[in-house]
Amino acid sequence: MSELNELIGELAERYGGSTIIRPATETPKVEFIPTMIPTVDKILGGGVAINRITELYGDFSSGKSWLTYNIISQFQRFDWKNRIPNGIRKIDFEKKLIKGKGRRKDRTVYDIKKIHSEVEDAETKVVVLIDFEKSYSKEWGEKQGIWNEHLIHIVPSSPDEAIDITETFLSSNSVGLVCFDSIHAVGGVNEVNESMEKNTVGESARLWNRGFRKFQAALNRNEGDDTTLIFINSAYTEMGMFGGEKVKGGKGAAFAKSVSLRMQGLAPEKSKEEVLGKEISIHNKKNKVAKPHLSGRIFLSLSDNARVPFGTCDRTMQIIEIAAEEGIVQQSGAFFQYDGQKKCQGKLKFADWLESSGELEKIVADVYEALGITL
């Protein structure tokens, strides 16, 4: 063993600045940041895995960006020093204007004045949104709980620029999360710059094969092991007799991601006057950090006349369904009962009782404890 220890010591001295060499017993366990969307947290096995790559993919209008924005808000509220989900309640910011020099333009920054948190020494990290689709709305983001002052919003002008910027932020320990929206919107360099007559078949896959190798290397270089990448992708059907559902990004994306969520918008729920919302089906197609192939559905409200406000999901209904599965709620036919208290006929009446009686917070804690998720 002395020879082996000496060999490991030499390797650590030679590569220790960027390469991790340690006994497997010292490898930290995978941590998760809950999304606070119960069904999603159950499907993911605890939430979004820190320092891993997660893909959200599906057809248009399937809730991918909506879920991403909810994840951003939870990463902003995570206390990184004490590892407390939702540990930061509020941040006070001070707006400043930095004068540009040379080719640099003037820019606005928001410095942190005070963090209101569970404990005094809480630490926050910034979130970066690489918005190649140029689709982010600060009003919609704020509705999902995002602190826009604590979000760096970048609209790249080229595919190479988008990848280089993403790589740079992934290697920074000051960044908690990088979101890329979306892979499908980014073609190869020649695909963007050349004439439509030029054949660029396969160029996008080559671009992303190289890009994801760079992303993974950047995460490996990150000394804090805290930065996470989420990328949005689209599903399409390949032509031909043996064609099936495919996603962009080539094999590079397929191998790099630790988690892959397939999202699908289902038929809308309507009243006589309007669309109230729709069910979104979520299927965990790949998971290298928890149990794969879990699935579920959530209701996303598209009207203030639905049971929950516009732009939100019905978390109470999700809690009831999981609580019944875990035996926390007693269900007999159409009747529901929690903790030996009032019996309610019908899920809707039971949800209303939980919200009005003050028992919702308690049952949420019970459900997350049963799932092994720390809040």
Short mmCIF file of C-alpha atoms in Angstrom, two decimals:
data_model
loop_
_atom_site.label_atom_id
_atom_site.label_comp_id
_atom_site.label_asym_id
_atom_site.label_seq_id
_atom_site.Cartn_x
_atom_site.Cartn_y
_atom_site.Cartn_z
CA MET A 1 0.00 0.00 0.00
CA SER A 2 2.92 2.37 0.62
CA GLU A 3 3.80 2.28 -3.08
CA LEU A 4 0.17 2.94 -4.02
CA ASN A 5 -0.09 5.81 -1.52
CA GLU A 6 3.07 7.33 -2.94
CA LEU A 7 1.67 6.99 -6.48
CA ILE A 8 -1.61 8.66 -5.45
CA GLY A 9 0.36 11.41 -3.73
CA GLU A 10 2.34 12.09 -6.90
CA LEU A 11 -0.84 12.20 -9.00
CA ALA A 12 -2.53 14.52 -6.51
CA GLU A 13 0.48 16.84 -6.62
CA ARG A 14 0.57 16.79 -10.42
CA TYR A 15 -3.17 17.03 -11.13
CA GLY A 16 -4.68 18.03 -7.79
CA GLY A 17 -5.48 21.56 -8.92
CA SER A 18 -8.22 20.38 -11.25
CA THR A 19 -8.56 16.60 -10.86
CA ILE A 20 -10.23 14.96 -7.85
CA ILE A 21 -8.33 12.03 -6.38
CA ARG A 22 -9.77 10.57 -3.16
CA PRO A 23 -11.03 7.33 -1.59
CA ALA A 24 -14.61 6.59 -2.61
CA THR A 25 -15.63 6.88 1.05
CA GLU A 26 -14.83 10.61 0.82
CA THR A 27 -17.04 11.14 -2.22
CA PRO A 28 -19.93 13.38 -1.10
CA LYS A 29 -23.44 12.01 -1.45
CA VAL A 30 -25.69 13.50 -4.10
CA GLU A 31 -27.68 16.45 -2.78
CA PHE A 32 -31.02 17.69 -4.08
CA ILE A 33 -32.84 21.00 -4.07
CA PRO A 34 -36.60 20.36 -3.90
CA THR A 35 -38.75 22.12 -6.49
CA MET A 36 -41.57 22.37 -3.92
CA ILE A 37 -43.83 20.79 -6.53
CA PRO A 38 -44.59 17.51 -4.70
CA THR A 39 -45.18 15.26 -7.72
CA VAL A 40 -42.03 16.52 -9.44
CA ASP A 41 -39.95 16.06 -6.29
CA LYS A 42 -41.20 12.48 -5.94
CA ILE A 43 -40.46 11.70 -9.60
CA LEU A 44 -36.96 13.18 -9.33
CA GLY A 45 -36.17 11.33 -6.12
CA GLY A 46 -35.78 14.43 -3.98
CA GLY A 47 -35.58 17.39 -6.34
CA VAL A 48 -32.97 18.70 -8.76
CA ALA A 49 -29.60 17.01 -8.28
CA ILE A 50 -26.83 19.50 -7.42
CA ASN A 51 -23.73 19.54 -9.65
CA ARG A 52 -25.40 17.36 -12.27
CA ILE A 53 -26.92 17.94 -15.71
CA THR A 54 -30.71 17.69 -16.02
CA GLU A 55 -32.75 17.77 -19.22
CA LEU A 56 -36.38 18.86 -19.55
CA TYR A 57 -37.77 17.93 -22.94
CA GLY A 58 -41.07 17.63 -24.76
CA ASP A 59 -43.29 19.27 -27.32
CA PHE A 60 -44.19 22.97 -27.27
CA SER A 61 -46.54 24.17 -24.51
CA SER A 62 -45.72 21.22 -22.25
CA GLY A 63 -44.61 23.26 -19.22
CA LYS A 64 -40.83 23.02 -19.69
CA SER A 65 -40.08 26.72 -19.21
CA TRP A 66 -42.68 26.99 -16.44
CA LEU A 67 -40.98 24.20 -14.48
CA THR A 68 -37.54 25.71 -15.17
CA TYR A 69 -38.62 29.06 -13.74
CA ASN A 70 -39.95 27.35 -10.60
CA ILE A 71 -36.61 25.57 -10.22
CA ILE A 72 -34.76 28.88 -10.62
CA SER A 73 -36.78 30.39 -7.76
CA GLN A 74 -35.89 27.49 -5.45
CA PHE A 75 -32.18 27.67 -6.28
CA GLN A 76 -32.30 31.39 -5.44
CA ARG A 77 -33.81 30.57 -2.04
CA PHE A 78 -31.40 27.76 -1.18
CA ASP A 79 -29.00 28.52 1.70
CA TRP A 80 -25.75 27.14 0.28
CA LYS A 81 -23.67 27.46 3.44
CA ASN A 82 -26.10 25.64 5.73
CA ARG A 83 -27.62 23.49 2.93
CA ILE A 84 -31.19 24.52 3.79
CA PRO A 85 -33.86 24.34 1.04
CA ASN A 86 -36.04 27.45 1.02
CA GLY A 87 -33.74 28.84 3.71
CA ILE A 88 -33.64 32.35 2.27
CA ARG A 89 -36.92 34.25 2.63
CA LYS A 90 -35.94 37.56 1.04
CA ILE A 91 -32.95 39.49 -0.28
CA ASP A 92 -32.57 43.28 -0.18
CA PHE A 93 -30.69 44.65 -3.21
CA GLU A 94 -28.95 47.92 -4.00
CA LYS A 95 -29.05 49.05 -7.62
CA LYS A 96 -25.80 50.42 -9.06
CA LEU A 97 -24.67 51.69 -12.45
CA ILE A 98 -21.18 50.65 -13.55
CA LYS A 99 -19.68 52.94 -16.17
CA GLY A 100 -18.16 51.17 -19.13
CA LYS A 101 -14.59 51.65 -20.28
CA GLY A 102 -13.35 51.29 -23.82
CA ARG A 103 -15.63 48.89 -25.70
CA ARG A 104 -17.55 47.96 -22.56
CA LYS A 105 -20.99 49.52 -22.21
CA ASP A 106 -22.56 50.91 -19.05
CA ARG A 107 -24.37 48.19 -17.12
CA THR A 108 -26.66 47.88 -14.14
CA VAL A 109 -25.82 45.56 -11.24
CA TYR A 110 -27.69 44.66 -8.07
CA ASP A 111 -25.50 44.25 -4.99
CA ILE A 112 -26.84 42.29 -2.03
CA LYS A 113 -27.51 44.52 1.00
CA LYS A 114 -29.13 42.00 3.32
CA ILE A 115 -30.23 38.36 3.30
CA HIS A 116 -33.32 37.50 5.35
CA SER A 117 -32.98 33.85 6.25
CA GLU A 118 -33.50 31.04 8.73
CA VAL A 119 -29.98 31.55 10.11
CA GLU A 120 -27.72 34.61 10.22
CA ASP A 121 -24.82 33.37 8.09
CA ALA A 122 -26.84 32.23 5.05
CA GLU A 123 -25.14 32.17 1.64
CA THR A 124 -26.78 32.66 -1.75
CA LYS A 125 -25.57 32.02 -5.28
CA VAL A 126 -26.63 33.65 -8.51
CA VAL A 127 -28.62 31.89 -11.26
CA VAL A 128 -27.81 32.35 -14.96
CA LEU A 129 -30.36 32.00 -17.77
CA ILE A 130 -28.91 31.48 -21.25
CA ASP A 131 -31.96 32.53 -23.26
CA PHE A 132 -31.18 31.71 -26.90
CA GLU A 133 -34.90 31.70 -27.68
CA LYS A 134 -35.21 35.24 -26.26
CA SER A 135 -38.44 34.17 -24.61
CA TYR A 136 -37.96 35.18 -20.96
CA SER A 137 -40.53 37.58 -19.52
CA LYS A 138 -39.51 39.18 -16.25
CA GLU A 139 -43.18 39.56 -15.26
CA TRP A 140 -43.89 35.86 -15.84
CA GLY A 141 -40.65 34.93 -14.08
CA GLU A 142 -41.60 37.05 -11.07
CA LYS A 143 -44.98 35.31 -10.94
CA GLN A 144 -43.10 32.01 -10.61
CA GLY A 145 -41.14 33.40 -7.66
CA ILE A 146 -37.97 34.52 -9.45
CA TRP A 147 -35.99 37.44 -8.01
CA ASN A 148 -35.04 39.19 -11.24
CA GLU A 149 -32.32 41.17 -9.46
CA HIS A 150 -30.60 37.85 -8.67
CA LEU A 151 -30.92 36.38 -12.18
CA ILE A 152 -28.35 37.01 -14.91
CA HIS A 153 -30.24 37.02 -18.21
CA ILE A 154 -28.08 36.45 -21.31
CA VAL A 155 -29.21 36.43 -24.94
CA PRO A 156 -26.28 35.07 -27.01
CA SER A 157 -25.81 36.11 -30.63
CA SER A 158 -24.31 32.83 -31.92
CA PRO A 159 -24.14 29.12 -31.07
CA ASP A 160 -20.42 29.25 -30.21
CA GLU A 161 -20.98 32.24 -27.97
CA ALA A 162 -23.81 30.47 -26.16
CA ILE A 163 -21.66 27.42 -25.45
CA ASP A 164 -18.61 29.43 -24.36
CA ILE A 165 -20.68 31.57 -21.98
CA THR A 166 -22.36 28.50 -20.50
CA GLU A 167 -18.98 26.81 -19.97
CA THR A 168 -17.60 29.91 -18.23
CA PHE A 169 -20.43 30.14 -15.72
CA LEU A 170 -20.43 26.38 -15.04
CA SER A 171 -16.84 26.65 -13.81
CA SER A 172 -17.68 29.45 -11.33
CA ASN A 173 -18.44 28.57 -7.71
CA SER A 174 -20.41 31.83 -7.40
CA VAL A 175 -23.09 30.37 -9.67
CA GLY A 176 -25.64 27.91 -8.29
CA LEU A 177 -27.54 27.13 -11.48
CA VAL A 178 -27.18 27.65 -15.23
CA CYS A 179 -30.33 27.18 -17.36
CA PHE A 180 -30.06 26.83 -21.15
CA ASP A 181 -33.20 27.61 -23.16
CA SER A 182 -33.06 25.82 -25.48
CA ILE A 183 -30.95 23.21 -27.25
CA HIS A 184 -33.51 22.94 -30.04
CA ALA A 185 -33.21 26.65 -30.88
CA VAL A 186 -29.45 26.45 -31.46
CA GLY A 187 -28.20 25.16 -34.81
CA GLY A 188 -24.64 24.66 -35.99
CA VAL A 189 -22.48 27.68 -36.75
CA ASN A 190 -22.71 27.19 -40.53
CA GLU A 191 -26.41 26.46 -40.22
CA VAL A 192 -26.85 29.95 -38.80
CA ASN A 193 -24.34 31.84 -40.95
CA GLU A 194 -24.45 30.12 -44.34
CA SER A 195 -26.99 30.29 -47.15
CA MET A 196 -30.10 28.10 -46.95
CA GLU A 197 -28.82 26.27 -50.04
CA LYS A 198 -25.85 24.81 -48.17
CA ASN A 199 -26.31 21.34 -46.66
CA THR A 200 -25.55 21.37 -42.93
CA VAL A 201 -26.89 17.94 -41.98
CA GLY A 202 -25.33 16.62 -38.74
CA GLU A 203 -23.61 19.86 -37.85
CA SER A 204 -25.88 20.56 -34.88
CA ALA A 205 -25.14 17.16 -33.33
CA ARG A 206 -21.39 17.72 -33.76
CA LEU A 207 -21.69 21.14 -32.11
CA TRP A 208 -23.50 19.73 -29.09
CA ASN A 209 -21.27 16.67 -28.76
CA ARG A 210 -18.37 19.05 -28.32
CA GLY A 211 -20.42 21.47 -26.21
CA PHE A 212 -21.47 18.90 -23.64
CA ARG A 213 -17.93 17.64 -23.28
CA LYS A 214 -16.96 21.22 -22.44
CA PHE A 215 -19.87 21.56 -19.99
CA GLN A 216 -18.96 18.38 -18.13
CA ALA A 217 -15.30 19.39 -17.94
CA ALA A 218 -16.32 22.79 -16.54
CA LEU A 219 -18.44 21.14 -13.83
CA ASN A 220 -15.53 18.85 -12.97
CA ARG A 221 -13.21 21.88 -12.65
CA ASN A 222 -15.61 23.67 -10.34
CA GLU A 223 -14.00 23.37 -6.90
CA GLY A 224 -17.26 23.93 -5.01
CA ASP A 225 -19.12 21.01 -6.65
CA ASP A 226 -22.29 23.08 -6.36
CA THR A 227 -23.04 24.42 -9.85
CA THR A 228 -25.86 22.70 -11.74
CA LEU A 229 -26.92 22.73 -15.41
CA ILE A 230 -30.50 22.44 -16.64
CA PHE A 231 -31.19 22.48 -20.36
CA ILE A 232 -34.49 22.57 -22.20
CA ASN A 233 -34.89 20.43 -25.29
CA SER A 234 -37.63 19.56 -27.76
CA ALA A 235 -38.90 16.21 -28.95
CA TYR A 236 -39.55 15.46 -32.60
CA THR A 237 -40.59 12.40 -34.61
CA GLU A 238 -38.05 10.95 -37.01
CA MET A 239 -39.34 10.27 -40.50
CA GLY A 240 -39.50 6.77 -41.91
CA MET A 241 -40.92 3.36 -41.06
CA PHE A 242 -38.68 2.92 -38.01
CA GLY A 243 -38.75 6.54 -36.94
CA GLY A 244 -39.43 7.26 -33.29
CA GLU A 245 -39.23 10.16 -30.89
CA LYS A 246 -35.87 11.91 -30.93
CA VAL A 247 -34.33 14.86 -29.11
CA LYS A 248 -31.62 17.25 -30.26
CA GLY A 249 -28.11 17.34 -28.89
CA GLY A 250 -26.65 14.17 -30.29
CA LYS A 251 -25.02 11.45 -28.19
CA GLY A 252 -23.11 14.10 -26.25
CA ALA A 253 -26.26 15.33 -24.52
CA ALA A 254 -27.62 11.80 -24.11
CA PHE A 255 -24.56 10.61 -22.17
CA ALA A 256 -23.85 13.83 -20.23
CA LYS A 257 -27.24 14.24 -18.59
CA SER A 258 -27.83 12.51 -15.28
CA VAL A 259 -31.58 13.12 -15.35
CA SER A 260 -34.04 13.44 -18.23
CA LEU A 261 -37.68 14.45 -17.74
CA ARG A 262 -40.17 13.96 -20.56
CA MET A 263 -43.01 16.51 -20.34
CA GLN A 264 -46.25 16.38 -22.28
CA GLY A 265 -49.22 18.73 -22.23
CA LEU A 266 -52.53 16.85 -22.22
CA ALA A 267 -56.05 17.91 -23.18
CA PRO A 268 -57.08 21.24 -21.62
CA GLU A 269 -59.72 21.44 -18.91
CA LYS A 270 -62.46 23.86 -19.96
CA SER A 271 -65.51 25.61 -18.59
CA LYS A 272 -68.23 26.98 -20.83
CA GLU A 273 -66.41 30.30 -21.10
CA GLU A 274 -62.69 29.53 -21.11
CA VAL A 275 -59.78 27.12 -20.71
CA LEU A 276 -59.16 26.66 -16.98
CA GLY A 277 -55.90 24.74 -17.26
CA LYS A 278 -54.40 21.48 -18.37
CA GLU A 279 -52.82 18.34 -17.08
CA ILE A 280 -49.10 17.91 -17.68
CA SER A 281 -47.67 14.41 -17.80
CA ILE A 282 -44.10 14.02 -16.49
CA HIS A 283 -42.04 10.88 -17.03
CA ASN A 284 -38.52 10.37 -15.67
CA LYS A 285 -36.86 8.74 -18.68
CA LYS A 286 -33.35 8.66 -17.21
CA ASN A 287 -32.08 9.04 -13.67
CA LYS A 288 -28.53 8.18 -12.57
CA VAL A 289 -28.99 9.59 -9.05
CA ALA A 290 -32.36 8.12 -8.01
CA LYS A 291 -34.99 5.63 -9.16
CA PRO A 292 -35.78 6.08 -12.89
CA HIS A 293 -39.04 5.66 -14.83
CA LEU A 294 -41.30 7.26 -12.24
CA SER A 295 -44.14 9.30 -13.67
CA GLY A 296 -47.04 11.50 -12.63
CA ARG A 297 -49.37 14.31 -13.61
CA ILE A 298 -49.83 17.85 -12.38
CA PHE A 299 -52.55 20.41 -13.09
CA LEU A 300 -51.30 23.78 -14.39
CA SER A 301 -53.81 26.61 -14.06
CA LEU A 302 -54.37 28.86 -17.06
CA SER A 303 -57.09 30.98 -15.46
CA ASP A 304 -57.79 32.76 -12.19
CA ASN A 305 -61.19 31.05 -12.31
CA ALA A 306 -59.56 27.64 -11.77
CA ARG A 307 -59.12 26.15 -8.27
CA VAL A 308 -55.64 27.71 -8.05
CA PRO A 309 -54.42 31.05 -9.46
CA PHE A 310 -53.26 31.46 -13.05
CA GLY A 311 -49.71 30.23 -13.65
CA THR A 312 -49.58 27.95 -10.62
CA CYS A 313 -50.04 24.22 -10.13
CA ASP A 314 -52.39 22.55 -7.68
CA ARG A 315 -49.90 21.49 -5.00
CA THR A 316 -52.60 20.51 -2.50
CA MET A 317 -54.06 17.92 -4.87
CA GLN A 318 -50.59 16.51 -5.44
CA ILE A 319 -50.02 16.25 -1.69
CA ILE A 320 -53.33 14.40 -1.25
CA GLU A 321 -52.49 11.87 -3.96
CA ILE A 322 -49.00 11.15 -2.55
CA ALA A 323 -50.32 11.09 1.04
CA ALA A 324 -52.91 8.48 0.06
CA GLU A 325 -50.24 6.37 -1.65
CA GLU A 326 -47.98 6.59 1.42
CA GLY A 327 -50.78 5.79 3.88
CA ILE A 328 -50.64 9.24 5.50
CA VAL A 329 -54.24 9.93 4.44
CA GLN A 330 -56.91 7.33 5.02
CA GLN A 331 -59.04 6.87 1.92
CA SER A 332 -62.22 4.81 1.89
CA GLY A 333 -64.01 5.09 -1.43
CA ALA A 334 -64.73 8.76 -1.97
CA PHE A 335 -63.97 9.69 1.68
CA PHE A 336 -60.66 11.13 2.89
CA GLN A 337 -59.39 11.59 6.43
CA TYR A 338 -56.12 12.90 7.88
CA ASP A 339 -54.77 12.31 11.37
CA GLY A 340 -58.12 11.07 12.73
CA GLN A 341 -59.81 14.39 12.04
CA LYS A 342 -62.83 15.34 9.93
CA LYS A 343 -63.87 13.00 7.12
CA CYS A 344 -64.43 14.71 3.78
CA GLN A 345 -66.37 13.30 0.85
CA GLY A 346 -64.51 13.99 -2.38
CA LYS A 347 -60.97 15.12 -3.05
CA LEU A 348 -61.99 18.73 -3.72
CA LYS A 349 -63.73 19.13 -0.36
CA PHE A 350 -60.78 17.48 1.37
CA ALA A 351 -58.36 19.89 -0.35
CA ASP A 352 -60.49 22.86 0.72
CA TRP A 353 -60.58 21.58 4.32
CA LEU A 354 -56.79 21.12 4.43
CA GLU A 355 -56.24 24.68 3.22
CA SER A 356 -58.82 26.27 5.53
CA SER A 357 -58.07 24.24 8.68
CA GLY A 358 -54.36 25.01 8.85
CA GLU A 359 -53.44 21.33 8.44
CA LEU A 360 -51.86 21.73 5.00
CA GLU A 361 -48.40 22.68 6.29
CA LYS A 362 -48.38 19.67 8.61
CA ILE A 363 -49.41 17.16 5.94
CA VAL A 364 -46.83 18.63 3.51
CA ALA A 365 -44.13 17.99 6.14
CA ASP A 366 -45.42 14.43 6.65
CA VAL A 367 -45.41 13.72 2.90
CA TYR A 368 -41.90 15.04 2.33
CA GLU A 369 -40.63 13.11 5.35
CA ALA A 370 -42.19 9.93 3.95
CA LEU A 371 -40.42 10.60 0.64
CA GLY A 372 -37.11 11.07 2.47
CA ILE A 373 -36.82 14.72 1.39
CA THR A 374 -35.49 17.30 3.86
CA LEU A 375 -37.24 20.68 3.84
#
